[in-house]
Structure formats: C-alpha cells, structure tokens
Coordinates of C-alpha atoms in Angstrom, one line a residue:
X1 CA 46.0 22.1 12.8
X2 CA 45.7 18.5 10.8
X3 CA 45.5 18.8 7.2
X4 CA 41.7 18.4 7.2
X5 CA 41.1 21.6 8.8
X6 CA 43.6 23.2 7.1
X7 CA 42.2 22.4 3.4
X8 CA 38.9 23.9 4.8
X9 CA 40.3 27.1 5.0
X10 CA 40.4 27.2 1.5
X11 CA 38.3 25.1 -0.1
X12 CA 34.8 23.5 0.8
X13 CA 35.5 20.0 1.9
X14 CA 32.7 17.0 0.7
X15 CA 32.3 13.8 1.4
X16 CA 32.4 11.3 -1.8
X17 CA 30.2 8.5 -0.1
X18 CA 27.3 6.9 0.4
X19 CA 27.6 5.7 3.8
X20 CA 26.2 8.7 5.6
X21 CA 27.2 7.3 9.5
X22 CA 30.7 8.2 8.7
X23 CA 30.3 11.4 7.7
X24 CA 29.9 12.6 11.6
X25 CA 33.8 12.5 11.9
X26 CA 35.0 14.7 9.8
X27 CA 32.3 17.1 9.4
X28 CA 32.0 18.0 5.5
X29 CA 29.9 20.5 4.0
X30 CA 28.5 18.3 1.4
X31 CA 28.1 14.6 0.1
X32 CA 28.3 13.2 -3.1
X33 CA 26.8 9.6 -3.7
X34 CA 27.3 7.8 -7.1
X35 CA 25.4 4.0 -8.4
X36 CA 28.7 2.1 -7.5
X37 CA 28.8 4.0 -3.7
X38 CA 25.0 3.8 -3.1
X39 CA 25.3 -0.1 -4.4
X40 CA 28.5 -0.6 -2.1
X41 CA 26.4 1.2 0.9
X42 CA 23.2 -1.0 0.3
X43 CA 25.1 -4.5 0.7
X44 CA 26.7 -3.5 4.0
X45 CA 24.6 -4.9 7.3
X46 CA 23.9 -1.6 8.8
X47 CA 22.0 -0.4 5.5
X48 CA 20.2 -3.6 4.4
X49 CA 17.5 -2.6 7.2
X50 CA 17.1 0.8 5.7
X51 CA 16.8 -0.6 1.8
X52 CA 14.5 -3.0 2.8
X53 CA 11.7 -0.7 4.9
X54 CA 12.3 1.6 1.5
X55 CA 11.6 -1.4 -1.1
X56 CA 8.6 -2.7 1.0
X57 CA 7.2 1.0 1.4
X58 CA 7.0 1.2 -2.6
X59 CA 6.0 -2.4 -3.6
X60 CA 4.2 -2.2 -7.0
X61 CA 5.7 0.8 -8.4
X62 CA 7.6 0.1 -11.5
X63 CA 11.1 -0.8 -10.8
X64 CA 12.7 2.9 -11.9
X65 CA 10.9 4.3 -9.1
X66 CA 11.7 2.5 -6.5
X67 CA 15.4 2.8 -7.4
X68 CA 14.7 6.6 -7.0
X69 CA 13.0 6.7 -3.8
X70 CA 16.0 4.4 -2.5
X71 CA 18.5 6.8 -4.1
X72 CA 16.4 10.2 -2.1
X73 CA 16.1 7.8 1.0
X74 CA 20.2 7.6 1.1
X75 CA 20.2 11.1 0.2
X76 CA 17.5 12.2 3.2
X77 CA 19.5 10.3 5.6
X78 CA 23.0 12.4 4.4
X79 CA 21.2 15.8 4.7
X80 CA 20.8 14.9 8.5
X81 CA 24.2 14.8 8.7
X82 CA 25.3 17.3 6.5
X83 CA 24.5 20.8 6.7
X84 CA 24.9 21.8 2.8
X85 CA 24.0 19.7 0.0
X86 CA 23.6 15.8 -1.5
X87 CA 24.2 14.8 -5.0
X88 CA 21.8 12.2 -6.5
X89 CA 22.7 10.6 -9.5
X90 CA 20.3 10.3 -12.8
X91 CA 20.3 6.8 -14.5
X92 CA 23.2 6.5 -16.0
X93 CA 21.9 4.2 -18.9
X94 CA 20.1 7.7 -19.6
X95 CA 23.7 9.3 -20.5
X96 CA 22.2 10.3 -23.9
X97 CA 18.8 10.8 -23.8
X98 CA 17.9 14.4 -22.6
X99 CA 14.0 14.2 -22.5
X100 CA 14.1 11.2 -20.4
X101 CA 17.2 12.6 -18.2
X102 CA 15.0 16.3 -17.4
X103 CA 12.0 13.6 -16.9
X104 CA 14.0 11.8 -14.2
X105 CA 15.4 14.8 -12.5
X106 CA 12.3 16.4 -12.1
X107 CA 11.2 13.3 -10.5
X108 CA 13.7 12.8 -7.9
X109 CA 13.2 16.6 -7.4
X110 CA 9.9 15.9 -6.6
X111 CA 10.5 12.9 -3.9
X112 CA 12.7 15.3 -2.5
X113 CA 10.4 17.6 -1.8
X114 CA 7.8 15.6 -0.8
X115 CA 9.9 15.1 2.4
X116 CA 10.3 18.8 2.8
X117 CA 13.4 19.3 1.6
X118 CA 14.4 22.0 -0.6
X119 CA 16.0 22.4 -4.2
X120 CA 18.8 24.0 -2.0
X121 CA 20.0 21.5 -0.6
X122 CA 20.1 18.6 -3.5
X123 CA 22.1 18.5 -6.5
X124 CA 21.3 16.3 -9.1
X125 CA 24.1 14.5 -10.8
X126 CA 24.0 13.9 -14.5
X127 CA 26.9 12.6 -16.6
X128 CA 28.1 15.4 -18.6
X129 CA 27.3 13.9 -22.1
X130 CA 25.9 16.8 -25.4
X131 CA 22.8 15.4 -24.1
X132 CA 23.4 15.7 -20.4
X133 CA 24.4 18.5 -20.4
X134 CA 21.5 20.0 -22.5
X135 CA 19.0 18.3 -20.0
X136 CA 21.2 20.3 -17.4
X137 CA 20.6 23.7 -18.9
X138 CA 16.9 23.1 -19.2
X139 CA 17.0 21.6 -15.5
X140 CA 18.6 24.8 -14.1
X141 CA 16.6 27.4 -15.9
X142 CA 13.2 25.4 -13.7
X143 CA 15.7 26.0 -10.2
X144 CA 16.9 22.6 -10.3
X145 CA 20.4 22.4 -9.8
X146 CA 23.3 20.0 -11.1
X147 CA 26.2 18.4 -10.5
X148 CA 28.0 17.3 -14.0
X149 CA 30.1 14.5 -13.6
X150 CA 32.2 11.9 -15.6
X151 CA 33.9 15.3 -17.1
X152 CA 37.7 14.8 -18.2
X153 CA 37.7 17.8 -20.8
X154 CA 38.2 21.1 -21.3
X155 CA 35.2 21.1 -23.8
X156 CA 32.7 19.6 -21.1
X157 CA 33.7 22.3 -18.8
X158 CA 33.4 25.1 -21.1
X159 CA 30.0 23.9 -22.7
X160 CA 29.1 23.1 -18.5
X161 CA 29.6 26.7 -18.0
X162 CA 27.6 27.7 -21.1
X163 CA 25.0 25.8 -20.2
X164 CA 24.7 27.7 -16.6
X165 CA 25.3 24.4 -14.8
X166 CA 25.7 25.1 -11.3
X167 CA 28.7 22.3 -9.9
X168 CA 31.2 20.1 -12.4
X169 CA 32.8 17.3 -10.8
X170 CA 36.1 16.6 -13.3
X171 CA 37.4 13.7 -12.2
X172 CA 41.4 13.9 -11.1
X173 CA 42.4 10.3 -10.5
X174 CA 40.8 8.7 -13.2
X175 CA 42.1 10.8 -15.4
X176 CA 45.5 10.1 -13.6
X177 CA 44.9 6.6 -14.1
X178 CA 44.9 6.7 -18.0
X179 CA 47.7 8.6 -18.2
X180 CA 49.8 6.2 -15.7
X181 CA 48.4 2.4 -17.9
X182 CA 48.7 4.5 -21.3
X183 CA 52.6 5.7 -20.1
X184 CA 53.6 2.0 -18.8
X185 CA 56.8 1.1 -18.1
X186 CA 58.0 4.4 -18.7
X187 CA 55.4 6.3 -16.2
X188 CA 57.3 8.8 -13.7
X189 CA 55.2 8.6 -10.5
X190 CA 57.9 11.5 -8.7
X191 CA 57.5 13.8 -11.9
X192 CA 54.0 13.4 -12.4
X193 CA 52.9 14.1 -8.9
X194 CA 51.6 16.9 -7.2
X195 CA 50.9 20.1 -9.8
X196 CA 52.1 17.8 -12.6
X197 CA 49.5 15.1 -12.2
X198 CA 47.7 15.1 -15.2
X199 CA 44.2 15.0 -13.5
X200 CA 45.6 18.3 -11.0
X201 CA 46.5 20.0 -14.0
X202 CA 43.1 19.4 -15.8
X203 CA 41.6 21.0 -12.8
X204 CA 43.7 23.7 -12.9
X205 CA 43.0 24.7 -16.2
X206 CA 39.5 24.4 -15.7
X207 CA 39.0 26.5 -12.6
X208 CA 41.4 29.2 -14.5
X209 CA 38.9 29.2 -17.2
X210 CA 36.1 29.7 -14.9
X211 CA 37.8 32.6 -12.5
X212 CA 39.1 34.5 -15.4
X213 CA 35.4 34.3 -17.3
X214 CA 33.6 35.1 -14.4
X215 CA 31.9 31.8 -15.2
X216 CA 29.2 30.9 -12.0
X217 CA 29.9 27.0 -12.1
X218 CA 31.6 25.5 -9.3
X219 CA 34.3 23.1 -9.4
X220 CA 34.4 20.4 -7.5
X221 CA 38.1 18.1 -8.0
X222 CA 36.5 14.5 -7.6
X223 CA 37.9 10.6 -7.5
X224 CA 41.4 11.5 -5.6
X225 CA 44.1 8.6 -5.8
X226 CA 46.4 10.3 -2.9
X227 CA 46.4 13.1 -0.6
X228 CA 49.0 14.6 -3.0
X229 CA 46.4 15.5 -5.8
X230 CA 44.2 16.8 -2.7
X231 CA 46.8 19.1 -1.6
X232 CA 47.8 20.3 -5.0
X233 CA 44.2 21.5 -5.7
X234 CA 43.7 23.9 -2.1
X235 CA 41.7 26.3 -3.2
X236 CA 39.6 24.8 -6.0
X237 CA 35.9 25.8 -5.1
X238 CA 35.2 22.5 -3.7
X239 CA 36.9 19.4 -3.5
X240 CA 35.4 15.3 -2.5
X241 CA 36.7 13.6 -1.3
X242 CA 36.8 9.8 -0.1
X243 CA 36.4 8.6 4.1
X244 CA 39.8 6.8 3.7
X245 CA 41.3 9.9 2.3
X246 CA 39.7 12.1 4.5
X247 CA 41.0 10.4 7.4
X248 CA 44.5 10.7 5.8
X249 CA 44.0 14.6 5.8
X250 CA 43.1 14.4 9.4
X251 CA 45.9 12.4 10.6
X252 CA 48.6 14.9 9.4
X253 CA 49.9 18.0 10.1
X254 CA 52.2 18.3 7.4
X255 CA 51.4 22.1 6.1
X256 CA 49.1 23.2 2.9
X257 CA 49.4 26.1 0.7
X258 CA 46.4 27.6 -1.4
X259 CA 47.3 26.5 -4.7
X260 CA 44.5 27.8 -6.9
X261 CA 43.2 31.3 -6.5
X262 CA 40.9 33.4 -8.1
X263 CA 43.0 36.6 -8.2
X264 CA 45.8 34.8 -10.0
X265 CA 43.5 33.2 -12.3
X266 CA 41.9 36.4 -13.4
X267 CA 45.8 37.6 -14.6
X268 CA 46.5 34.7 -16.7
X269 CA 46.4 35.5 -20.6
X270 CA 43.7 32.9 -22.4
X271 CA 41.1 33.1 -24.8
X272 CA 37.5 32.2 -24.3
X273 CA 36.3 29.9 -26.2
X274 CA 32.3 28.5 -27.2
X275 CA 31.5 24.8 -28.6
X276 CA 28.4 23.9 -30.5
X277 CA 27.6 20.3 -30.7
X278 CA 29.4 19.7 -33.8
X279 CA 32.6 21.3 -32.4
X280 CA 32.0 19.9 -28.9
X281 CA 31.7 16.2 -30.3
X282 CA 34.8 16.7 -32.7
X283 CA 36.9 18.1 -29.1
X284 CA 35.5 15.0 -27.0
X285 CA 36.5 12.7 -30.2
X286 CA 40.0 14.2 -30.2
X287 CA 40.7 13.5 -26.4
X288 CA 41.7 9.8 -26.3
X289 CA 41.5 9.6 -22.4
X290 CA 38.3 11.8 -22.1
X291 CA 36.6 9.8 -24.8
X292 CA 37.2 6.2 -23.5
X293 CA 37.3 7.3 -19.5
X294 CA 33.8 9.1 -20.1
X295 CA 32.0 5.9 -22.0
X296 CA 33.6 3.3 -19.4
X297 CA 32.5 5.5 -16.3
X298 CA 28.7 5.4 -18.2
X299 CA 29.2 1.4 -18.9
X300 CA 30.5 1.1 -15.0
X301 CA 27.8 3.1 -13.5
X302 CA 25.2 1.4 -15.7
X303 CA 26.5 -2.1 -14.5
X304 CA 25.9 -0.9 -11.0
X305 CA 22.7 -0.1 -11.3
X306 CA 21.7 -3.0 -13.3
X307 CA 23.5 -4.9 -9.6
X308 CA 21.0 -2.3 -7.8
X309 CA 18.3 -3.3 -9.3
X310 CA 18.7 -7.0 -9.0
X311 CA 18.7 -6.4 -5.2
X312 CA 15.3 -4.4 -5.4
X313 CA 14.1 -6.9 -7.3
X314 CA 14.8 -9.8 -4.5
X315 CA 13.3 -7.3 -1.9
X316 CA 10.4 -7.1 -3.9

C-alpha cells in the first residue's frame, strides 16, 4: 500500500489546489483553493478558456462580483471532481472588516447555490483575524460553514473553536519557514524534523486542545514543505495537501503510523483556556512568527488578487 492510501486510513486527504484536472489521480475528499492558487490556475492555457466564458458571462457587474463568480466557477468545476467539499476564499483585503466579510460570504453562498449546490459541500475561507473570525461565528450560526486560515496560534485556534467554526487550516510549513530564516546559520534541519518541526508541533497542540475539549472544529494541517511534516501529522482530522506532494505520498511505500489520536489526546493533563479580544490581540502580539506570518499571508493574498483582478479587467 503507497503512502497515499495509507495516510487515508487515518486522516481525510485534500487537495490544496486550484487546478481541478489533477485532482482525478489521487482521489481526495476535498479541495482547498486560495487567491495565489486560483491566480496560478487562471494563467495556465487549459483554464484561460474557462475564465474567459466566466468574465464575458458577467460583463458590467462591478468588478468584486465577477471575481466571485470566477472564484464559485473554479470551485463548481472541483465539486465535479471531488466528492466532499471546496473552500472559497473571502477577499483578503477584507481581513478586518467583519460586516463586509459576512456580506461577501453570503454572497458567494448565494452563487453557489444558484448552481444547485449545497452549503454542504462549500466552505468558505476567511483569514482567521478578531474580525474574521467574528464574521465566522455569525456565518455559521446562518448554516454557512468556514474554513479559518492564515492561523499560526494557539489563540486563533482556541477563539476558532469558541466561535463554533467548523474547519481551521493552521499552516505547518510556513510556520516552519520562520523558525528555519529566524534560526539561520544555526538551524538543525535533522533535529527539527518530523514531531519536532515547529509547524508539526503547533498542530499537535492544537488538535490536543480540540480532542480533549470536545471542541467540534476540524483541523486541517495546511502548506506542507516535505512529506516528513505529512507523516508526522497521520491522524489529524484532515490534512491538504499539495499535487507534487501528493504524488510523493503515492510513489512510496515506506510505512506510516497514526501519530495523533483522539484517545490519547483526551489523557493529556491541560487547562482550557477562553480569549476575549483584548486578551486575544495581546496573545497574537506576543507570538513574533504568528504576528508577522499572519499579516504577510493577508499582504500576499491581497497582492494576488489585486494580479486577479488586472486579468478580469483585460477580459473585460
């Protein structure tokens, strides 16, 4: 049995992607799609056809909506594919505005299921700001369900799980990557591998939290460097997972151990814990990597879908 197979014993396996004719081969449950993936997908020959028929199917809406309806086109086109869920990304230059975030959400909602497809199967992604997250706990108490992502902290998980939100996304290789620049010449790739990679161990804690708590959110590892942090985290509830490093997975047969489980978590001696804003800000303020990781992935997302919309605009 290949590695692939084998971490879908334990965990449910979902393709991080926008390019949905990929996602045949190795038969995830889900897909996740993200500004830079959908703007990477968009500028590839076999999509420009696709974009194009959407652009000139909406010409005169205001630019925002358009974006959308290209966004829930992508994400139709997945759910053909898929048999579980997509995740659509908000905005991200709406990071901090809740009103307009719900607003937005409801919307793509809506195009969604104008096409007949159900609040089941769609996720919408919000980053997992105060105000995000606030926007999220309004959004699932109307049945629309969210993916948080750009989380890097304990505190955004816990106030994610306060908030009712149904997925979190915490991000294992970026937060990898901070440790490994801020560690320089003195970084230990051989002792910071595996369960001791920063961004496994992150996770860990975080799905420990959850189990023990009884706490509904899923947890889905995201943004892998190597199939070594993948490995490390069989069992987490779900798990994304790029095509190159899903085809990795598939070309092995090397074994793999469940490595997070629910039972164990529920022994483990912890505290809960609640934040309000005031003490959720101060916790994000205090994490150097979750502070500056969580405003460049807003600033890199927004930049992407400022590009976006420069190609909409010379479709228009």
């Amino acid at each position: 049995m290949n590695q692939l197979d084998q971490l879908k014993q334990y965990t449910t396996v979902v393709a991080d992607t926008g390019n949905f004719k990929q996602l045949g081969a190795f038969a995830p449950r889900d897909a996740t799609t993200n500004p830079s993936l959908i703007l990477k997908a968009v500028q590839q020959p076999d999509y420009a056809p696709l974009l194009a028929e959407t652009v000139a199917a909406h010409k005169g809406r205001p630019m925002d909506e358009v974006v959308d309806e290209v966004l829930v086109r992508f994400g139709r086109e997945i759910l053909k594919v898929v048999p579980g869920r997509v995740s659509t990304e908000v905005d991200a230059r709406l990071s901090f505005d809740t009103a307009c975030t719900v607003q937005r959400a409801r919307r793509i909602m809506t195009m969604y299921e104008a096409a007949g497809i159900g609040r089941d199967r769609v996720l919408i992604k919000v980053a997992a700001t105060w105000e995000g997250i606030q926007a999220a706990r309004i959004l699932e108490h109307e049945g629309i369900h969210c993916n948080l992502t750009l989380l890097f902290s304990f505190c955004q998980a816990v106030a994610c799980g306060d908030a009712g939100v149904r997925l979190i996304s915490p991000f294992v290789g970026r937060i990898y990557d901070w440790y490994k620049k801020s560690a320089g010449s003195g970084w230990d790739e051989a002792a910071n591998a595996g369960v001791n990679d920063p961004g496994v161990k992150s996770v860990t804690q975080i799905y420990t939290y959850y189990k023990k708590f009884d706490i509904d959110t899923e947890v889905m590892g995201a943004s892998f460097r190597n199939v070594g942090q993948i490995v490390a985290l069989a069992g987490c509830d779900l798990l994304t997972i790029s095509p190159e490093l899903l085809a990795q997975l598939q070309a092995s047969e090397a074994p793999i151990e469940r490595r997070l489980d629910p039972q164990a978590a529920r022994q483990s001696a912890i505290h809960a814990v609640t934040y309000n804003e005031a003490s959720f800000r101060y916790a994000l303020n205090e994490d150097a990597m979750a502070t500056e990781k969580l405003a460049e992935g807003i600033r890199a997302f927004a930049a992407d879908a400022v590009k976006l919309d420069k190609i909409i605009e010379g479709l228009k």
